[in-house]
PDB file of C-alpha atoms in Angstrom:
ATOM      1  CA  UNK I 195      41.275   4.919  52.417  1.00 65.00           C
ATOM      2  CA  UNK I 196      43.179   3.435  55.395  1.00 93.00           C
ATOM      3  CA  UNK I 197      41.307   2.271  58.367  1.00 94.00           C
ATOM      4  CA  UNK I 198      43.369   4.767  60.869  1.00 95.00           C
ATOM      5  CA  UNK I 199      41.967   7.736  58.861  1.00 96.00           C
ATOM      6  CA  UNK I 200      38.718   6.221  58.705  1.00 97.00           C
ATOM      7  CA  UNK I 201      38.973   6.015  62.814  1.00 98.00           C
ATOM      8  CA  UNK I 202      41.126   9.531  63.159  1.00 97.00           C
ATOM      9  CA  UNK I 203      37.937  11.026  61.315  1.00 97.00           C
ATOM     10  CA  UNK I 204      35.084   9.264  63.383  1.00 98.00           C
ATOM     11  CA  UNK I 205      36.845   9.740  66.869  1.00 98.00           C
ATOM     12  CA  UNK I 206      37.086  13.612  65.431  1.00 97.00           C
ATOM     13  CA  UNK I 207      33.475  13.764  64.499  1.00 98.00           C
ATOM     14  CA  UNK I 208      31.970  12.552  67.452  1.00 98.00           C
ATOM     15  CA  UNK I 209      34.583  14.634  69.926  1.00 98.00           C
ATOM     16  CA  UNK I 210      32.480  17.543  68.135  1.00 97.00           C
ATOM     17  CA  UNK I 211      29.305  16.228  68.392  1.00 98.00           C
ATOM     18  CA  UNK I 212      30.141  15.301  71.816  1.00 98.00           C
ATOM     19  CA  UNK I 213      31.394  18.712  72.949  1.00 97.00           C
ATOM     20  CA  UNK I 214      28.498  20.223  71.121  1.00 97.00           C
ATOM     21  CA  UNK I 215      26.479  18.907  74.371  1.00 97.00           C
ATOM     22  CA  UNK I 216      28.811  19.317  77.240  1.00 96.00           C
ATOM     23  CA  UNK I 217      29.017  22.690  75.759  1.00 96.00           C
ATOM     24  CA  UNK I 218      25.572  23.461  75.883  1.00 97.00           C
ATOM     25  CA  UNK I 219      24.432  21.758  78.620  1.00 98.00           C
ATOM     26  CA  UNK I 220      26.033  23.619  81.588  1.00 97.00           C
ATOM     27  CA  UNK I 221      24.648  26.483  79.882  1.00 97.00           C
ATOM     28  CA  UNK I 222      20.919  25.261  80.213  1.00 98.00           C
ATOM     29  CA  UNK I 223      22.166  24.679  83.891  1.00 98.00           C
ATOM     30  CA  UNK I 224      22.833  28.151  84.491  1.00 97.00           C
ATOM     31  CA  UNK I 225      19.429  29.123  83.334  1.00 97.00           C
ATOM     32  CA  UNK I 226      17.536  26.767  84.769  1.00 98.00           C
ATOM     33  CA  UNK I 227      19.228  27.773  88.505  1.00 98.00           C
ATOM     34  CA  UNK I 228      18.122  31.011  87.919  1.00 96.00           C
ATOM     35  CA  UNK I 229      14.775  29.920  86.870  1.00 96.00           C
ATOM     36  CA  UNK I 230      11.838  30.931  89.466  1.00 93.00           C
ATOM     37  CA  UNK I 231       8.769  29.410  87.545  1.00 96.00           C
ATOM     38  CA  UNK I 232       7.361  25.826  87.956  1.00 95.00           C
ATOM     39  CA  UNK I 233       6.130  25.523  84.394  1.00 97.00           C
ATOM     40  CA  UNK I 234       9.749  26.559  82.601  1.00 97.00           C
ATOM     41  CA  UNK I 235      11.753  24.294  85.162  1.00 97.00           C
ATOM     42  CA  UNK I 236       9.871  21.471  83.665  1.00 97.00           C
ATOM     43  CA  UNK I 237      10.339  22.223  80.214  1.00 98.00           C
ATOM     44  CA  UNK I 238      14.650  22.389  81.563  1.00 98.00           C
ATOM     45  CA  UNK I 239      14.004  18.908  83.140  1.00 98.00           C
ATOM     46  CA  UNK I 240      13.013  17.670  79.986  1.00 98.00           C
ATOM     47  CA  UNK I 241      15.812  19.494  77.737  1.00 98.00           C
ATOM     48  CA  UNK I 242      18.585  18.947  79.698  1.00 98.00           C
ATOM     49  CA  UNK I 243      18.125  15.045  80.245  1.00 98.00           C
ATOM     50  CA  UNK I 244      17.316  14.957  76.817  1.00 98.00           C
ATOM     51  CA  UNK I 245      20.584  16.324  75.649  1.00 98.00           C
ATOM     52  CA  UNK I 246      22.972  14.611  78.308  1.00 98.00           C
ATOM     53  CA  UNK I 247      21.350  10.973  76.780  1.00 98.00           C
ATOM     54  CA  UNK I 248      21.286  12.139  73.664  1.00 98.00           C
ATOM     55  CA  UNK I 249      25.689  13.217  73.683  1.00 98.00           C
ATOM     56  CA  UNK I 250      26.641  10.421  76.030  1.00 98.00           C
ATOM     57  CA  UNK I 251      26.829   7.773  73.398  1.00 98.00           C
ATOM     58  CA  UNK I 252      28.939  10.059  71.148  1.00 98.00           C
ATOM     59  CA  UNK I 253      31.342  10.823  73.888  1.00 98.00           C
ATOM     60  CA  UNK I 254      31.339   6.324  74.213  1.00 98.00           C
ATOM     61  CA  UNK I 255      31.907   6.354  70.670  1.00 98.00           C
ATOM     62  CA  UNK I 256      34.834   9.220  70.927  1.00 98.00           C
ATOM     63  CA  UNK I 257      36.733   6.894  73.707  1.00 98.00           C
ATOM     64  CA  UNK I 258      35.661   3.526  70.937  1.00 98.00           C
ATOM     65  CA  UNK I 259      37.427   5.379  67.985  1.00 98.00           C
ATOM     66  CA  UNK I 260      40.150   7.098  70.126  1.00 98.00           C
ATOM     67  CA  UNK I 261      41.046   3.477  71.608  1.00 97.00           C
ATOM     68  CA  UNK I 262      41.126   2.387  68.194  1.00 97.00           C
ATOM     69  CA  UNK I 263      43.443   4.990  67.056  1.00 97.00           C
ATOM     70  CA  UNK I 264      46.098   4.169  70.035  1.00 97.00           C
ATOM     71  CA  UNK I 265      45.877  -0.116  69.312  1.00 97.00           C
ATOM     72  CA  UNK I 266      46.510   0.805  65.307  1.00 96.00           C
ATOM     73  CA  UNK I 267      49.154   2.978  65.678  1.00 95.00           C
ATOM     74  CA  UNK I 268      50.938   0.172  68.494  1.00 95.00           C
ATOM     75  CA  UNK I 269      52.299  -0.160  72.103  1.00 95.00           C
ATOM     76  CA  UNK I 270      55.872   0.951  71.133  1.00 96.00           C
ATOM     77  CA  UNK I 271      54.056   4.371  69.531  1.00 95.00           C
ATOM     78  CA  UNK I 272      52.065   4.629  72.409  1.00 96.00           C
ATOM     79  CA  UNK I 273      54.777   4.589  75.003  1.00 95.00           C
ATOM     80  CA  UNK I 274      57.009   7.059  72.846  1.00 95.00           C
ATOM     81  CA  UNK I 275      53.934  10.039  72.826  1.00 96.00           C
ATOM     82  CA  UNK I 276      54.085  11.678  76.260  1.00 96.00           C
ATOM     83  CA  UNK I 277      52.388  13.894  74.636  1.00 96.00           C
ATOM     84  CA  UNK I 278      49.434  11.707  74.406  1.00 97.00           C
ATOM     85  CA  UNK I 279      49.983  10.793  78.307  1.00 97.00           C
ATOM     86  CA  UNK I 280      49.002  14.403  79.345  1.00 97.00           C
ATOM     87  CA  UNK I 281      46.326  14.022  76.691  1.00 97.00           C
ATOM     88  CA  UNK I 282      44.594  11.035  78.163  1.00 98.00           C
ATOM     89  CA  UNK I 283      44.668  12.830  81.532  1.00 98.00           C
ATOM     90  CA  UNK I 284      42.714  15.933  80.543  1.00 98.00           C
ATOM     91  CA  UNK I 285      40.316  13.528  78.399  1.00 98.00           C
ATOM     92  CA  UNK I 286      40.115  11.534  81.472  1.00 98.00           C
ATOM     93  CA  UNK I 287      38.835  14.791  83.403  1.00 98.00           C
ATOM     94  CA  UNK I 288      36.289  15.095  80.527  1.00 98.00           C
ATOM     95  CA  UNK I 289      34.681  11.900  81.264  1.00 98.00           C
ATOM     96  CA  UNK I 290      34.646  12.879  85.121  1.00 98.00           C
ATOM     97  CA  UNK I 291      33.108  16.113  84.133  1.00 98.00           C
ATOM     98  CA  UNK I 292      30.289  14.360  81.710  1.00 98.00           C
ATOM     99  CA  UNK I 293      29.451  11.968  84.975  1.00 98.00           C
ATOM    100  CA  UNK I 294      29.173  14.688  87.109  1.00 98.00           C
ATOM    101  CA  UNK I 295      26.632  16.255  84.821  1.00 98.00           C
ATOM    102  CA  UNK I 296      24.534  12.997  85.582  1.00 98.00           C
ATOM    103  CA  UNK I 297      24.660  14.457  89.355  1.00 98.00           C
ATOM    104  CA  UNK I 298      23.725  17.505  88.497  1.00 98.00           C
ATOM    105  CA  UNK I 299      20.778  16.404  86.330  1.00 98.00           C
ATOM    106  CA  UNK I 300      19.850  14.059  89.081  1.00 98.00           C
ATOM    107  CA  UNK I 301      19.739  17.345  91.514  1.00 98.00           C
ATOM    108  CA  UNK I 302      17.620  19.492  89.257  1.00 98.00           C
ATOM    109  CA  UNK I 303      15.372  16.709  88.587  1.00 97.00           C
ATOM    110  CA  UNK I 304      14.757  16.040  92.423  1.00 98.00           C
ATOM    111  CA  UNK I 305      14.870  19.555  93.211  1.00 97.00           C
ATOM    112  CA  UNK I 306      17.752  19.782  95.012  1.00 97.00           C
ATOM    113  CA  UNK I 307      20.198  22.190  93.168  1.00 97.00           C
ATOM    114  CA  UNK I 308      21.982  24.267  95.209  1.00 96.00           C
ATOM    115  CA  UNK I 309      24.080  25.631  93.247  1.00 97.00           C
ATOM    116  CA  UNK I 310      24.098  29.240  91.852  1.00 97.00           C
ATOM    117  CA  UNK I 311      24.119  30.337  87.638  1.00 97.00           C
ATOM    118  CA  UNK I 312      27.505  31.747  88.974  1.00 97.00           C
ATOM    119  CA  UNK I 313      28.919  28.382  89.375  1.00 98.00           C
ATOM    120  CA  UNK I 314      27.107  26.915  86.676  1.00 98.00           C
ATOM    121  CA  UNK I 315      28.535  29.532  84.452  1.00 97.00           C
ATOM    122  CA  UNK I 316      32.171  28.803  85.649  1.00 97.00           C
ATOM    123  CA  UNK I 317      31.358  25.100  85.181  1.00 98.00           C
ATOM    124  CA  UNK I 318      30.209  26.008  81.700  1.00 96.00           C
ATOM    125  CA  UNK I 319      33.803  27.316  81.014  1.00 96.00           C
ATOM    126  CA  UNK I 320      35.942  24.134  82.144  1.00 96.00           C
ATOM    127  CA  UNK I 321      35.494  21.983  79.130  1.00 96.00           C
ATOM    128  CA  UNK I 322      36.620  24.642  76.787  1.00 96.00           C
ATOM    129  CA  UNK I 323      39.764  25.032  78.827  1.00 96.00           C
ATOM    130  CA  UNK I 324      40.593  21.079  78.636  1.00 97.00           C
ATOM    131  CA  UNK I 325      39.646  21.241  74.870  1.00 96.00           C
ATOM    132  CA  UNK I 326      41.605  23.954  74.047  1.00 96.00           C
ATOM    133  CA  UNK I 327      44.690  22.456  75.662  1.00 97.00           C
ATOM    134  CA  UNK I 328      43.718  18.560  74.324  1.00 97.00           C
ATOM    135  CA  UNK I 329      43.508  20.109  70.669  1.00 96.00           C
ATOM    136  CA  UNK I 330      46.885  22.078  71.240  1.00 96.00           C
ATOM    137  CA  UNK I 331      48.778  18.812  72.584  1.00 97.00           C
ATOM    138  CA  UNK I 332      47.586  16.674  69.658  1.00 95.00           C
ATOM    139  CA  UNK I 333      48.467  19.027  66.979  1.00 95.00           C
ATOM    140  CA  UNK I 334      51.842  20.060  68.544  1.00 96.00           C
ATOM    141  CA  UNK I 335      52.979  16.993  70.034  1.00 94.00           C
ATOM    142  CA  UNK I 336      55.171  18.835  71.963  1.00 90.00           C
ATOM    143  CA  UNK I 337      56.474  16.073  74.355  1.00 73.00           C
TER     144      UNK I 337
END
């Protein structure tokens, strides 16, 4: 087995695992905005800090393996894939997206949300948008 599957397979595994979180997260959002009682918005507190630490490291080790993947297959490769230009943009968005969920835990936890499950729920949407196109650009290559 070649060490640029072994990466391509680990930077694939933990872009699941990762988006497994950033999935579900926004969704636990929505809920907990709409939440009215003191007991259940503790029991969000907990859950939803507990999943953003617990999918953060696997979207470090998704950027790790990814990086990998770009140094092993070389500058020259690199610079020829503009395909993997628009990728890097959208995956840079992601990484935006997954700090901004630190803000919006922060809120929640300090009781300052002031946002509505309406936005939440559009929020929830965004990363399956960017996946959708990331997956599309690295199986087509098209440019």
């Amino acid at each position: 087995m070649s060490l640029l599957m072994l990466y391509k397979g680990l930077h694939i595994a933990f872009m699941v695992a990762w988006f497994a979180g950033i999935f579900y997260l926004p969704r636990l959002f929505v809920y907990h905005a709409g939440n009215q009682s003191a007991e259940v918005d503790a029991i969000f507190k907990v859950m939803e800090r507990r999943l953003l630490y617990f999918v953060t490291p696997f979207a470090v080790l998704t950027l790790v393996f990814g990086l990998l993947l770009i140094y092993n297959y070389g500058a020259a490769w690199f610079k020829a894939s503009s395909w993997l230009h628009y990728k890097l943009l959208l995956v840079m968005f992601l990484y935006a997206y997954h700090g901004y969920c630190f803000k919006l835990l922060s809120d929640f936890k300090h009781d300052r949300n002031q946002k509505s499950p309406r936005f939440y729920r559009i929020f929830n949407e965004l990363p399956v948008l960017v996946m959708f196109a990331i997956i599309l650009l690295a199986v087509m290559k098209p440019v």
